[in-house]
Every structure is written in structure tokens, then in C-alpha cells.
């Protein structure tokens, strides 16, 4: 394992939503901060305890809390943030379902919640309510009471299965 000193600058490459970025980072810098510095402001910091999930992104096909990943660990990774979910100006079915089911209020948790749901539906395209609740249990929402979020994910799973 490589040992860095705090003053080192390390060149890393990230592919975010299909865009390749080469950046120099301090070895202690967290992925969430690098993504925000690159302009991906949907990736949010909501805590300093790794509990809230507001920083959730998809990294190499898996959901991760980007506040728990050092940017140097993500070197060469493919990352999806909420900015990359809509295609050709059309919202992703999960985004539509969150809108239609009033699954947000302040919206602070929403990008992380949607990406966690995106990963959940990739793993399990037809989850039960219980599986949805378990799947998003690492993402906190202080506003909605979760009921409409669960309904939105259920609706999106149906939409996605019907193509
Ligand atoms: Fe709260 Fe990452 S910022 S889990
Ligand atoms: Fe406000 Fe979830 S909508 S924290």
C-alpha cells in the first residue's frame, strides 16, 4: 500500500457521467468534495458520521457513500451522479416517480435517495415494500416520513419493468 505525506498532490482520473476528469488531489481529500469541486453539486454533505446518505453516488456499478471514499481510492473509477441520470432531456423513471408521488420536500436527501433507489432496482427490479425500506435504510430523510419515497420507488420499479 502506498504511503502518502499530507503535502503530496496525487493525480487521479475520474469518469463522471461519461466525462473524464484529471485532477490533482491531496491524499486525504474525500471523493464527495472532489465531485462537488468538479461541479457535481447534487452530491451533498449532510453529516460527518457516514449516516445520512446525502453523498450517495454509483461507483463502478455499486452505490457508495462518497464521504467514506478517499478520492485517491476512486482513481480510474466510473461514477454516476444525479446529473447523469436524465437522458436526452428526459427524466429517469425514478425522477419522474419522485415528482409524481411528492417524494420530497426540502430535497436535500433526494439525489442520494434516488441513486440508492437506482442501485436497489438494478439489484432487485421488483422489490417488496419491506425490501425497499431495507434498501434505503442507509439514507436519511428528515422531511417526508418515507411513505411517499417508498411509493415512488415502487412506482418506478413498475414503470421500468413495463419499459
Ligand atoms: Fe452523510 Fe456521507 S455526508 S453519509
Ligand atoms: Fe428534506 Fe428528505 S426531503 S431531507
Coordinates of C-alpha atoms and ligand atoms in Angstrom, one line a residue:
X1 CA 0.0 0.0 0.0
X2 CA 1.3 3.4 -1.0
X3 CA 2.1 5.8 1.9
X4 CA 1.4 9.5 1.2
X5 CA 2.5 12.6 3.2
X6 CA -0.1 15.3 3.7
X7 CA 1.6 17.7 1.4
X8 CA 1.6 15.3 -1.6
X9 CA -0.6 16.0 -4.6
X10 CA -1.8 13.0 -6.4
X11 CA -3.1 13.0 -10.0
X12 CA -6.2 10.9 -10.4
X13 CA -8.7 10.3 -13.2
X14 CA -12.4 10.0 -12.7
X15 CA -15.1 9.3 -15.3
X16 CA -18.2 11.1 -14.0
X17 CA -21.4 10.7 -16.0
X18 CA -19.3 9.8 -19.0
X19 CA -17.0 12.9 -18.6
X20 CA -13.3 12.2 -18.0
X21 CA -11.7 14.5 -15.4
X22 CA -8.0 14.5 -14.5
X23 CA -7.5 16.2 -11.2
X24 CA -4.7 16.7 -8.6
X25 CA -5.9 16.0 -5.1
X26 CA -4.5 15.8 -1.6
X27 CA -4.3 12.2 -0.4
X28 CA -6.7 13.0 2.5
X29 CA -9.4 14.6 0.3
X30 CA -12.7 12.8 0.2
X31 CA -14.5 11.8 -3.1
X32 CA -17.6 13.9 -2.1
X33 CA -15.5 17.1 -2.0
X34 CA -13.8 16.4 -5.3
X35 CA -17.1 15.7 -7.0
X36 CA -18.5 18.9 -5.7
X37 CA -15.4 20.9 -6.7
X38 CA -15.9 19.5 -10.2
X39 CA -19.4 21.0 -10.3
X40 CA -21.5 17.9 -9.4
X41 CA -23.4 19.8 -6.7
X42 CA -26.2 17.2 -6.5
X43 CA -23.6 15.2 -4.3
X44 CA -24.2 16.6 -0.9
X45 CA -22.6 16.5 2.6
X46 CA -25.4 16.0 5.2
X47 CA -23.4 14.7 8.2
X48 CA -19.9 13.9 9.4
X49 CA -20.7 10.5 10.7
X50 CA -21.4 8.5 7.4
X51 CA -25.0 8.1 8.4
X52 CA -27.1 10.3 6.2
X53 CA -26.5 9.1 2.6
X54 CA -26.9 12.5 1.1
X55 CA -23.5 11.9 -0.6
X56 CA -24.5 8.6 -2.3
X57 CA -23.2 8.0 -5.8
X58 CA -22.8 5.0 -8.0
X59 CA -19.2 4.0 -8.3
X60 CA -18.2 1.2 -10.6
X61 CA -21.8 -0.1 -10.5
X62 CA -22.3 0.0 -6.8
X63 CA -23.8 2.6 -4.5
X64 CA -21.3 4.2 -2.2
X65 CA -21.3 7.0 0.3
X66 CA -18.8 9.2 -1.3
X67 CA -17.9 10.7 2.1
X68 CA -16.4 7.3 3.0
X69 CA -14.2 7.1 0.0
X70 CA -10.8 8.8 -0.4
X71 CA -10.5 10.4 -3.8
X72 CA -7.3 8.5 -4.4
X73 CA -9.2 5.3 -3.9
X74 CA -11.5 6.2 -6.7
X75 CA -8.7 6.7 -9.2
X76 CA -9.9 5.3 -12.5
X77 CA -13.5 4.8 -11.3
X78 CA -16.7 5.3 -13.3
X79 CA -19.1 7.4 -11.3
X80 CA -22.7 8.2 -11.8
X81 CA -24.2 11.3 -10.0
X82 CA -27.8 12.5 -10.3
X83 CA -26.7 14.9 -13.0
X84 CA -26.1 11.9 -15.2
X85 CA -29.4 10.2 -14.7
X86 CA -31.7 12.1 -17.2
X87 CA -31.0 11.1 -20.8
X88 CA -31.6 13.4 -23.8
X89 CA -33.6 15.8 -21.7
X90 CA -35.9 13.1 -20.4
X91 CA -36.1 12.4 -16.7
X92 CA -35.2 8.9 -15.5
X93 CA -38.4 7.0 -14.3
X94 CA -37.2 7.3 -10.7
X95 CA -37.0 11.1 -11.1
X96 CA -40.5 11.1 -12.6
X97 CA -41.9 8.9 -9.9
X98 CA -40.4 11.1 -7.1
X99 CA -42.0 14.1 -8.7
X100 CA -45.4 12.4 -9.3
X101 CA -45.5 10.9 -5.8
X102 CA -44.4 14.0 -3.9
X103 CA -41.5 12.1 -2.6
X104 CA -39.5 15.1 -1.5
X105 CA -39.9 18.3 0.5
X106 CA -36.7 20.2 1.1
X107 CA -34.9 18.0 -1.4
X108 CA -31.6 17.7 0.5
X109 CA -31.7 13.9 0.7
X110 CA -33.2 13.4 -2.8
X111 CA -30.2 12.9 -5.0
X112 CA -28.7 10.4 -2.7
X113 CA -32.0 8.7 -2.2
X114 CA -32.7 8.4 -5.9
X115 CA -29.2 7.0 -6.6
X116 CA -29.6 4.5 -3.8
X117 CA -33.0 3.5 -5.2
X118 CA -31.4 3.3 -8.7
X119 CA -28.9 0.7 -7.3
X120 CA -31.6 -1.1 -5.4
X121 CA -33.7 -1.5 -8.6
X122 CA -30.7 -2.7 -10.5
X123 CA -30.2 -5.4 -7.9
X124 CA -33.8 -6.2 -7.4
X125 CA -36.2 -4.9 -10.1
X126 CA -39.4 -5.8 -8.3
X127 CA -38.8 -5.2 -4.6
X128 CA -41.4 -5.5 -1.9
X129 CA -42.1 -2.6 0.4
X130 CA -40.0 -4.2 3.1
X131 CA -37.1 -4.7 0.7
X132 CA -37.4 -1.0 -0.4
X133 CA -37.3 0.1 3.2
X134 CA -34.3 -2.0 3.9
X135 CA -32.6 -0.9 0.7
X136 CA -32.9 2.8 1.6
X137 CA -32.2 2.3 5.3
X138 CA -28.8 4.0 5.0
X139 CA -30.3 7.2 3.6
X140 CA -32.0 9.6 6.0
X141 CA -34.8 11.9 5.1
X142 CA -35.8 14.5 7.8
X143 CA -38.9 15.7 6.0
X144 CA -41.1 13.1 4.3
X145 CA -41.7 10.3 6.7
X146 CA -40.5 8.0 3.9
X147 CA -44.0 6.9 2.9
X148 CA -44.0 8.8 -0.4
X149 CA -40.4 7.8 -1.1
X150 CA -41.3 4.1 -0.8
X151 CA -44.4 4.7 -3.0
X152 CA -42.2 6.5 -5.6
X153 CA -39.7 3.6 -5.8
X154 CA -42.5 1.1 -6.1
X155 CA -44.0 3.2 -8.9
X156 CA -40.6 3.5 -10.7
X157 CA -40.0 -0.2 -10.5
X158 CA -43.3 -0.8 -12.2
X159 CA -42.6 1.8 -14.9
X160 CA -39.1 0.3 -15.5
X161 CA -40.4 -3.2 -15.8
X162 CA -43.1 -2.1 -18.2
X163 CA -40.3 -0.4 -20.3
Ligands
LIG1 FE1 -23.7 11.8 5.4 FE2 -22.0 11.0 3.6 S1 -22.4 13.0 4.1 S2 -23.2 9.8 4.8
LIG2 FE1 -35.9 17.0 3.2 FE2 -35.6 14.4 2.6 S1 -36.9 15.9 1.6 S2 -34.5 15.6 4.0

